[in-house]
mmCIF file of C-alpha atoms in Angstrom:
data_model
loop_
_atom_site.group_PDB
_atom_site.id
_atom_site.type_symbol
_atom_site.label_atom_id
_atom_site.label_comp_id
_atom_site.label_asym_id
_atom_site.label_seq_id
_atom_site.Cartn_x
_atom_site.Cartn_y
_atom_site.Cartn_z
ATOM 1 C CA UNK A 13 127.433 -131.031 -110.203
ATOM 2 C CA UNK A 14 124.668 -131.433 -107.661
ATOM 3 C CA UNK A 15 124.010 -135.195 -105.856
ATOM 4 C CA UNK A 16 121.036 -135.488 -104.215
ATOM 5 C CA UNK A 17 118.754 -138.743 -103.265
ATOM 6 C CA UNK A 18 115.602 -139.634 -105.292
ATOM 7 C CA UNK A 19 113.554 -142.527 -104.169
ATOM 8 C CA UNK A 20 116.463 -143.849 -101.691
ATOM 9 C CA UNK A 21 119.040 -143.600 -105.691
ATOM 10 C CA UNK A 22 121.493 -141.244 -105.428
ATOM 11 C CA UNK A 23 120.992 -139.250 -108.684
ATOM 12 C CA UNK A 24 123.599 -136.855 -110.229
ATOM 13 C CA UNK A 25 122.149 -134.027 -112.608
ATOM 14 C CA UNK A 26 125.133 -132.823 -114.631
ATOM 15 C CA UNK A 27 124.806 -130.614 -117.325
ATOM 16 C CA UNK A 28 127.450 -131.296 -120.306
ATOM 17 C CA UNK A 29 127.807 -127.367 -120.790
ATOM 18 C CA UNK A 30 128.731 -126.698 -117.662
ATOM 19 C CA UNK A 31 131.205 -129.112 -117.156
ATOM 20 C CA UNK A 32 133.572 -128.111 -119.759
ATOM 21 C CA UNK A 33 133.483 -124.522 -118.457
ATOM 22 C CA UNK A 34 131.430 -123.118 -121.685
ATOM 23 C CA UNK A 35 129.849 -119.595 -120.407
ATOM 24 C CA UNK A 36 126.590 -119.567 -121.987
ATOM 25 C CA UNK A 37 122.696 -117.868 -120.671
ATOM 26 C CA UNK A 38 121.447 -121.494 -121.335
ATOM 27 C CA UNK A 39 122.717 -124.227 -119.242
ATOM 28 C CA UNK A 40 122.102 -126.722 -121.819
ATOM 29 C CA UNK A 41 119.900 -130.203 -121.908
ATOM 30 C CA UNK A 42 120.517 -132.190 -118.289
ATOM 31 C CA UNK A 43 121.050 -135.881 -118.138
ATOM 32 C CA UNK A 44 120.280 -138.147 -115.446
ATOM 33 C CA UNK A 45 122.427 -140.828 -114.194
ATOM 34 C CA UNK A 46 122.342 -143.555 -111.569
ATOM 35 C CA UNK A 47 125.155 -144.482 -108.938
ATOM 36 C CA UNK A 48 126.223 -147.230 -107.273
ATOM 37 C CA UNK A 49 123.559 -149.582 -108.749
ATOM 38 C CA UNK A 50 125.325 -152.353 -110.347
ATOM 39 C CA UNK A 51 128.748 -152.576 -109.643
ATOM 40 C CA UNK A 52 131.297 -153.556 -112.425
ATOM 41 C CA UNK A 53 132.491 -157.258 -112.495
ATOM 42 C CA UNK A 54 134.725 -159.395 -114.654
ATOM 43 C CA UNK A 55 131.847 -161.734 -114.646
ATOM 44 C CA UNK A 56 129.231 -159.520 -115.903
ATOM 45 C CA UNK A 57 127.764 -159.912 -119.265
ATOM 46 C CA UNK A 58 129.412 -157.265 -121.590
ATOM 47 C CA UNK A 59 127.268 -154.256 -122.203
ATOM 48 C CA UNK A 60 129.812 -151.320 -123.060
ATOM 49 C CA UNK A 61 128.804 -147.914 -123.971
ATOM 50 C CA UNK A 62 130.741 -146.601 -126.954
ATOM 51 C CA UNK A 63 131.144 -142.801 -128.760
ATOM 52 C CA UNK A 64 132.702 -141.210 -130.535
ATOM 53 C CA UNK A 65 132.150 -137.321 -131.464
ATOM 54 C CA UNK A 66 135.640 -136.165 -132.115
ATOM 55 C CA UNK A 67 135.014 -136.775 -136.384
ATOM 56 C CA UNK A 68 132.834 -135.248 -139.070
ATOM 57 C CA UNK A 69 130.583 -138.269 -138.661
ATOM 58 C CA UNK A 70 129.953 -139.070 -134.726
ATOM 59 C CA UNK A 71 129.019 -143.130 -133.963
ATOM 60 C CA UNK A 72 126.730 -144.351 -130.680
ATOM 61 C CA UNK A 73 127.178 -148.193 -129.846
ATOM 62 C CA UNK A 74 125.876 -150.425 -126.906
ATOM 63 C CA UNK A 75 128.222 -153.494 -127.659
ATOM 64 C CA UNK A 76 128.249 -156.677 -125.938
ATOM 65 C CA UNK A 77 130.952 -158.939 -126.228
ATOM 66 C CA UNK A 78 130.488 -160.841 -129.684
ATOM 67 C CA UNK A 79 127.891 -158.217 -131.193
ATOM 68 C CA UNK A 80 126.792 -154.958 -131.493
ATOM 69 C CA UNK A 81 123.229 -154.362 -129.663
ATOM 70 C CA UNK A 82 122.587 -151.103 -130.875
ATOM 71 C CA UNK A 83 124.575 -148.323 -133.483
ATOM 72 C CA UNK A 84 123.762 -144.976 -134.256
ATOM 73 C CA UNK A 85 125.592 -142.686 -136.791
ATOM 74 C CA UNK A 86 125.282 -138.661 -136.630
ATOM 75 C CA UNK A 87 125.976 -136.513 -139.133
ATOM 76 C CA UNK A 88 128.235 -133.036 -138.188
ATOM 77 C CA UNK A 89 129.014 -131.737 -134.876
ATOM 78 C CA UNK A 90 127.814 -133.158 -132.011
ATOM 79 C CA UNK A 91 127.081 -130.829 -128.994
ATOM 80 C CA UNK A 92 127.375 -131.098 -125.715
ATOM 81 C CA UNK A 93 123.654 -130.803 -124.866
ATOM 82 C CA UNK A 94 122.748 -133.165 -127.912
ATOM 83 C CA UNK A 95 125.204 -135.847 -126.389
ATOM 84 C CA UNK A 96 123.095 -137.154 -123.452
ATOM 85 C CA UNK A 97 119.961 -137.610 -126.304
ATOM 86 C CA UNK A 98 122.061 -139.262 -128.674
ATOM 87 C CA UNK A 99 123.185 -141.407 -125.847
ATOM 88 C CA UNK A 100 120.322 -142.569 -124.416
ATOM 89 C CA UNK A 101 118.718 -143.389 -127.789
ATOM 90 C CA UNK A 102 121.310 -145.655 -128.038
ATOM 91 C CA UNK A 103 120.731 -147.200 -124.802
ATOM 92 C CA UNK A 104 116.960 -147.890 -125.950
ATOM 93 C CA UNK A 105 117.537 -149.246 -128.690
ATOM 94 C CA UNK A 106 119.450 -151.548 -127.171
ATOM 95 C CA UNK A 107 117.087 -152.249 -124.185
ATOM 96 C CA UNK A 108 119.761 -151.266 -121.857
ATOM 97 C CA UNK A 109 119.748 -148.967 -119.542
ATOM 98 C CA UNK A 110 122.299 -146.757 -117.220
ATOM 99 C CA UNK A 111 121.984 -149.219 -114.937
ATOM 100 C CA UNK A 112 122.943 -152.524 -116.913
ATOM 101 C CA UNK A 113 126.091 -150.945 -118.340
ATOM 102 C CA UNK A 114 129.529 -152.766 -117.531
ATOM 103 C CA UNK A 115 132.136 -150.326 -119.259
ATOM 104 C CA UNK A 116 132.078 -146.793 -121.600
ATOM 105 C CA UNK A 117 134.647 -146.362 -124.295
ATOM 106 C CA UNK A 118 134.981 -142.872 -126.171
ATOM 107 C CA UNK A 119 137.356 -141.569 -128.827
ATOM 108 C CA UNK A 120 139.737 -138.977 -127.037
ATOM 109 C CA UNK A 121 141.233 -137.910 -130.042
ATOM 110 C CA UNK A 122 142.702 -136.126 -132.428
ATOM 111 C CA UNK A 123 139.322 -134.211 -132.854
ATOM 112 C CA UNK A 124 138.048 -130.291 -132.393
ATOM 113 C CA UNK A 125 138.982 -128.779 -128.844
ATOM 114 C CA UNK A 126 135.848 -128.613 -127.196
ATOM 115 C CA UNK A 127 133.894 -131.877 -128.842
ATOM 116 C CA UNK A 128 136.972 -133.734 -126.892
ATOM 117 C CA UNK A 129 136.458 -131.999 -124.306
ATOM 118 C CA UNK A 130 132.518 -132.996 -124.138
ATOM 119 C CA UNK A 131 133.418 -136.076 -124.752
ATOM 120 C CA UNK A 132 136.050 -137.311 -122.252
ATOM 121 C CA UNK A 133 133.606 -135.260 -119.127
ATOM 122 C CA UNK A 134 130.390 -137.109 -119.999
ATOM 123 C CA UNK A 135 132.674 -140.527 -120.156
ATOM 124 C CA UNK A 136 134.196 -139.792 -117.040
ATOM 125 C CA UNK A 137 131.197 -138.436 -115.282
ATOM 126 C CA UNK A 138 129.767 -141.533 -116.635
ATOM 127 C CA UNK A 139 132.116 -144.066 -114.770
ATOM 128 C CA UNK A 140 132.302 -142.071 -111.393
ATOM 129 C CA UNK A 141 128.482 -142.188 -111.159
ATOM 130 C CA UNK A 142 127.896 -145.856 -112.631
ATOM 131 C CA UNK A 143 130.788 -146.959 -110.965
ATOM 132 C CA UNK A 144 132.198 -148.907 -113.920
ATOM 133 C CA UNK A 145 135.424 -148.674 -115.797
ATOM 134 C CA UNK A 146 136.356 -146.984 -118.619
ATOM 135 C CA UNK A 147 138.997 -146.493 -121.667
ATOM 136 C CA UNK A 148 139.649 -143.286 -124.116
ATOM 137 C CA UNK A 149 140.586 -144.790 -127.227
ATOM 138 C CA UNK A 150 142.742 -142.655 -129.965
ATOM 139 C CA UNK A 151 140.865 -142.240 -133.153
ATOM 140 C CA UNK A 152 144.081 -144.600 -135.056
ATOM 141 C CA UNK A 153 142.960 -147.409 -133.326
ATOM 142 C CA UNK A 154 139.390 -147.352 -133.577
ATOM 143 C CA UNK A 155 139.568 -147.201 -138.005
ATOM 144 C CA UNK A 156 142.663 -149.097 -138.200
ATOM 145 C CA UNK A 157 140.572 -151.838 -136.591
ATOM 146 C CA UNK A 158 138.609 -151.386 -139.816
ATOM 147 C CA UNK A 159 141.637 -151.804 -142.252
ATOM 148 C CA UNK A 160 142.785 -155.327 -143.400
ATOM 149 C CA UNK A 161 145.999 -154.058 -145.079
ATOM 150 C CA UNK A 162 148.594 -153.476 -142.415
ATOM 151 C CA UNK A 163 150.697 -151.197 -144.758
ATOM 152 C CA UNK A 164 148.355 -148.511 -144.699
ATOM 153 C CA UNK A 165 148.820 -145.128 -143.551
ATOM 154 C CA UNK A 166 146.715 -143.092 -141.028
ATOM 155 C CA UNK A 167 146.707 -139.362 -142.204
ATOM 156 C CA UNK A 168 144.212 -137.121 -140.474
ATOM 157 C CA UNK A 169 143.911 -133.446 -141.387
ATOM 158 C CA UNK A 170 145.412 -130.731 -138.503
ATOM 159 C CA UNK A 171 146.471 -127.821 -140.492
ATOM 160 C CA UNK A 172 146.531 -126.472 -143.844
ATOM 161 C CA UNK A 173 150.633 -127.287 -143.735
ATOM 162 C CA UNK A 174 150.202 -130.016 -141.004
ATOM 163 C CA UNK A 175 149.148 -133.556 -140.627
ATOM 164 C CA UNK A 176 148.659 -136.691 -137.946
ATOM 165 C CA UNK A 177 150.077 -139.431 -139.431
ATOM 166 C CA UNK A 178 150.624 -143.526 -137.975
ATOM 167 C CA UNK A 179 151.921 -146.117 -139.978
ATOM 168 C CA UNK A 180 153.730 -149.683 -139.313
ATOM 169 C CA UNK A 181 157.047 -148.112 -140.363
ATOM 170 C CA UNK A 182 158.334 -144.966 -139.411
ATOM 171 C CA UNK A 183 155.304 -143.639 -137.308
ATOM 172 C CA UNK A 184 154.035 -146.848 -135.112
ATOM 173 C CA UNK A 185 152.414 -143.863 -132.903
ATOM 174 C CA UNK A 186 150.187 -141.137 -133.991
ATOM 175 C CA UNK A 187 152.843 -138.325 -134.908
ATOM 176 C CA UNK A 188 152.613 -134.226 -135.748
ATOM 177 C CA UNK A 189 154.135 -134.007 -139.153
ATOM 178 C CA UNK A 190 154.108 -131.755 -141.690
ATOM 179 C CA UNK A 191 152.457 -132.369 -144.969
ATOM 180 C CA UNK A 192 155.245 -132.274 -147.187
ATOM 181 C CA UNK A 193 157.092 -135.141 -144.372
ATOM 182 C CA UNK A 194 153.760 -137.001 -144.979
ATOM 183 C CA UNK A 195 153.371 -137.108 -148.650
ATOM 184 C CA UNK A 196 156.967 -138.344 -148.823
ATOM 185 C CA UNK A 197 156.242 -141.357 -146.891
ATOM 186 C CA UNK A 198 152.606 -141.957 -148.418
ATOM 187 C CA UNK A 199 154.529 -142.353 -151.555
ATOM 188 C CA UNK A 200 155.584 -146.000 -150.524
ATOM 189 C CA UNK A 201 152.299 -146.704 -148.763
ATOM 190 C CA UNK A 202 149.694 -149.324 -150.256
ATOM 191 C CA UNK A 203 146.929 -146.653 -149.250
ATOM 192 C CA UNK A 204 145.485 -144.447 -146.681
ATOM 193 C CA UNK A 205 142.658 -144.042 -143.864
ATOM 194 C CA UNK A 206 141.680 -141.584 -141.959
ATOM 195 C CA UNK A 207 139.878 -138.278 -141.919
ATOM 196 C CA UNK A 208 141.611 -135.164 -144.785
ATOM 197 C CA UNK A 209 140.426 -131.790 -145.647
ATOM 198 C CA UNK A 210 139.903 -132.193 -149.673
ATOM 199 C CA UNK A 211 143.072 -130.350 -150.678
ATOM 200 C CA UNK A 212 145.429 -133.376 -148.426
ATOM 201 C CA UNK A 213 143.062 -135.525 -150.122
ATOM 202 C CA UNK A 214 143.666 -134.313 -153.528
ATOM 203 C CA UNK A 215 147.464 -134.362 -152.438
ATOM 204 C CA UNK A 216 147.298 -138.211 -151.440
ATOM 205 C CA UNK A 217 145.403 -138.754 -155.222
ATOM 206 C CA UNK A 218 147.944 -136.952 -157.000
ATOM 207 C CA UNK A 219 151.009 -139.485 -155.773
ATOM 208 C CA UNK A 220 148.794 -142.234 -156.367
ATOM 209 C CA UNK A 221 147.586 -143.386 -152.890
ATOM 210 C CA UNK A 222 144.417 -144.564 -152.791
ATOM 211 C CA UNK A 223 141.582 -144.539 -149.902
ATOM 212 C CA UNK A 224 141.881 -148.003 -148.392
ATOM 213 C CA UNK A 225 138.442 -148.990 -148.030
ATOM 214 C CA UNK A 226 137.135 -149.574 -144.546
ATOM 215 C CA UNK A 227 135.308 -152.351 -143.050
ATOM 216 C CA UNK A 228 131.853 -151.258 -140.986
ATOM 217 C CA UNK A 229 132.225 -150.497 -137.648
ATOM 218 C CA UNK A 230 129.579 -152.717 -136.556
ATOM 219 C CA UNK A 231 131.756 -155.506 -137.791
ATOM 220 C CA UNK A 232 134.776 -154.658 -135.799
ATOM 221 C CA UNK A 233 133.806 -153.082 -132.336
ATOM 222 C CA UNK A 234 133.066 -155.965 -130.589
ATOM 223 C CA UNK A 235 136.465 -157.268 -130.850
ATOM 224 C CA UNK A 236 138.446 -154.195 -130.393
ATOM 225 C CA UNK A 237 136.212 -153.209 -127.037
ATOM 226 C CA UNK A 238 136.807 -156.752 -125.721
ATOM 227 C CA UNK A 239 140.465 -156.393 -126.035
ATOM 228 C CA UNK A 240 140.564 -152.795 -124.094
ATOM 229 C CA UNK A 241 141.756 -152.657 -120.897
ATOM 230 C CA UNK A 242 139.271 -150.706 -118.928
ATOM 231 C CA UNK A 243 140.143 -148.722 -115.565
ATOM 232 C CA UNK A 244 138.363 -146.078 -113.044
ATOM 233 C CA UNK A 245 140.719 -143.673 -113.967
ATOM 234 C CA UNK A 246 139.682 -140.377 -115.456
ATOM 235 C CA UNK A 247 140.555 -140.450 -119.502
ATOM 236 C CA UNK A 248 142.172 -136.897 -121.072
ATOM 237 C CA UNK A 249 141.879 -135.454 -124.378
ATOM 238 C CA UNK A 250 144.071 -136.121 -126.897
ATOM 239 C CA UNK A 251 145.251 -133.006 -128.533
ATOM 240 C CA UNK A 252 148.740 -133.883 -130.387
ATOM 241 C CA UNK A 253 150.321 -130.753 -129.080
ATOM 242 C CA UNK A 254 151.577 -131.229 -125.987
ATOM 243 C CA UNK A 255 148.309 -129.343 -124.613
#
């Protein structure tokens, strides 16, 4: 990470690739960010940054604090020196820059190794350079915002034999369970959300659990940003394991 000062702004160059260890000949795209300009206050108007890059589909959001400003939806894998672009297409879209944000929200898991680990660094570098709060949210929370039926299940693909699971009954956090453990208590369930390789899917479909359909995430991440609590403390992956 190098600081230097550009037109009396300190300025901190950070490259994505480099900050999650990765050993590669290319450093990967750089992104430019801007400290110490505005300050975060309670009184601010609401202009949060959030990601999320840990699924198969990753989402980019400026949201303010009754409506989403700007939304972007990526298909695949998001790398780390594709994140900054995404990012900032979001922010102009939105007419927002660095500068105006108030708060960043990512997803910190369950997800692949490395895309959490891109994605918790840029948040944090994020927040120690704006100077602005944060908060890692866990993947559960961000869809079952998007479920109206409370009975639900959250299942999300781990292993071939293994599964994170969250439900109102005997899993109110996200759990490591295996399948068979899962498919026992799915049989009760009204439905299920979350993210399954096609063989758990095919499992949930053949005890008779349907996909509970999910309400856009446009419609529900004003409200579930507002009601974060957001802090200038450094956000960690979420792995499941114990990593």
């Amino acid at each position: 990470m190098d600081c230097f000062s550009r037109c009396s702004r300190h300025v901190c160059s950070v490259s994505a690739r480099l900050c999650v260890g990765i050993i590669t000949e290319i450093s990967g795209g750089e992104f430019i960010l801007y400290a110490g300009l505005v300050p975060y206050h309670t009184a601010c108007q609401m202009h949060c940054l959030f990601f999320d890059i840990a699924g198969h589909t990753a989402t980019f959001a400026v949201v303010g604090e009754e409506n989403v400003l700007s939304f972007l939806s990526v298909e695949g894998t998001v790398t780390d020196d594709a994140l900054p672009s995404h990012v900032e297409a979001v922010l102009r879209d939105a007419g927002v820059k660095y500068e105006d944000l108030t708060c960043v929200a990512c997803v910190v898991g369950p997800g692949g190794f490395t895309s959490l680990r891109v994605a918790v660094t840029f948040a944090n570098v994020l927040s120690s350079q704006l100077d602005i709060p944060l908060a890692g949210l866990h993947l559960s929370d961000v869809l079952k915002a998007r479920v109206r039926d409370e009975t639900a299940l959250w299942i999300h693909s781990t292993k071939k034999e293994e599964v994170f699971v969250r439900d109102s009954r005997k899993w109110p956090e996200p759990t490591c369970v295996s399948l068979n453990d899962a498919l026992q208590e799915a049989a009760d369930a009204s439905g299920w959300y979350g993210e399954l390789i096609p063989d758990h899917a095919k499992a949930m479909e053949e005890i008779g659990v349907p996909a509970t359909p999910l309400l856009p995430a446009e419609h529900t991440l004003p409200s579930l940003l507002s009601s974060l609590s957001y802090h200038k403390e450094s956000v960690l992956p979420w792995y499941g394991r114990g990593w």
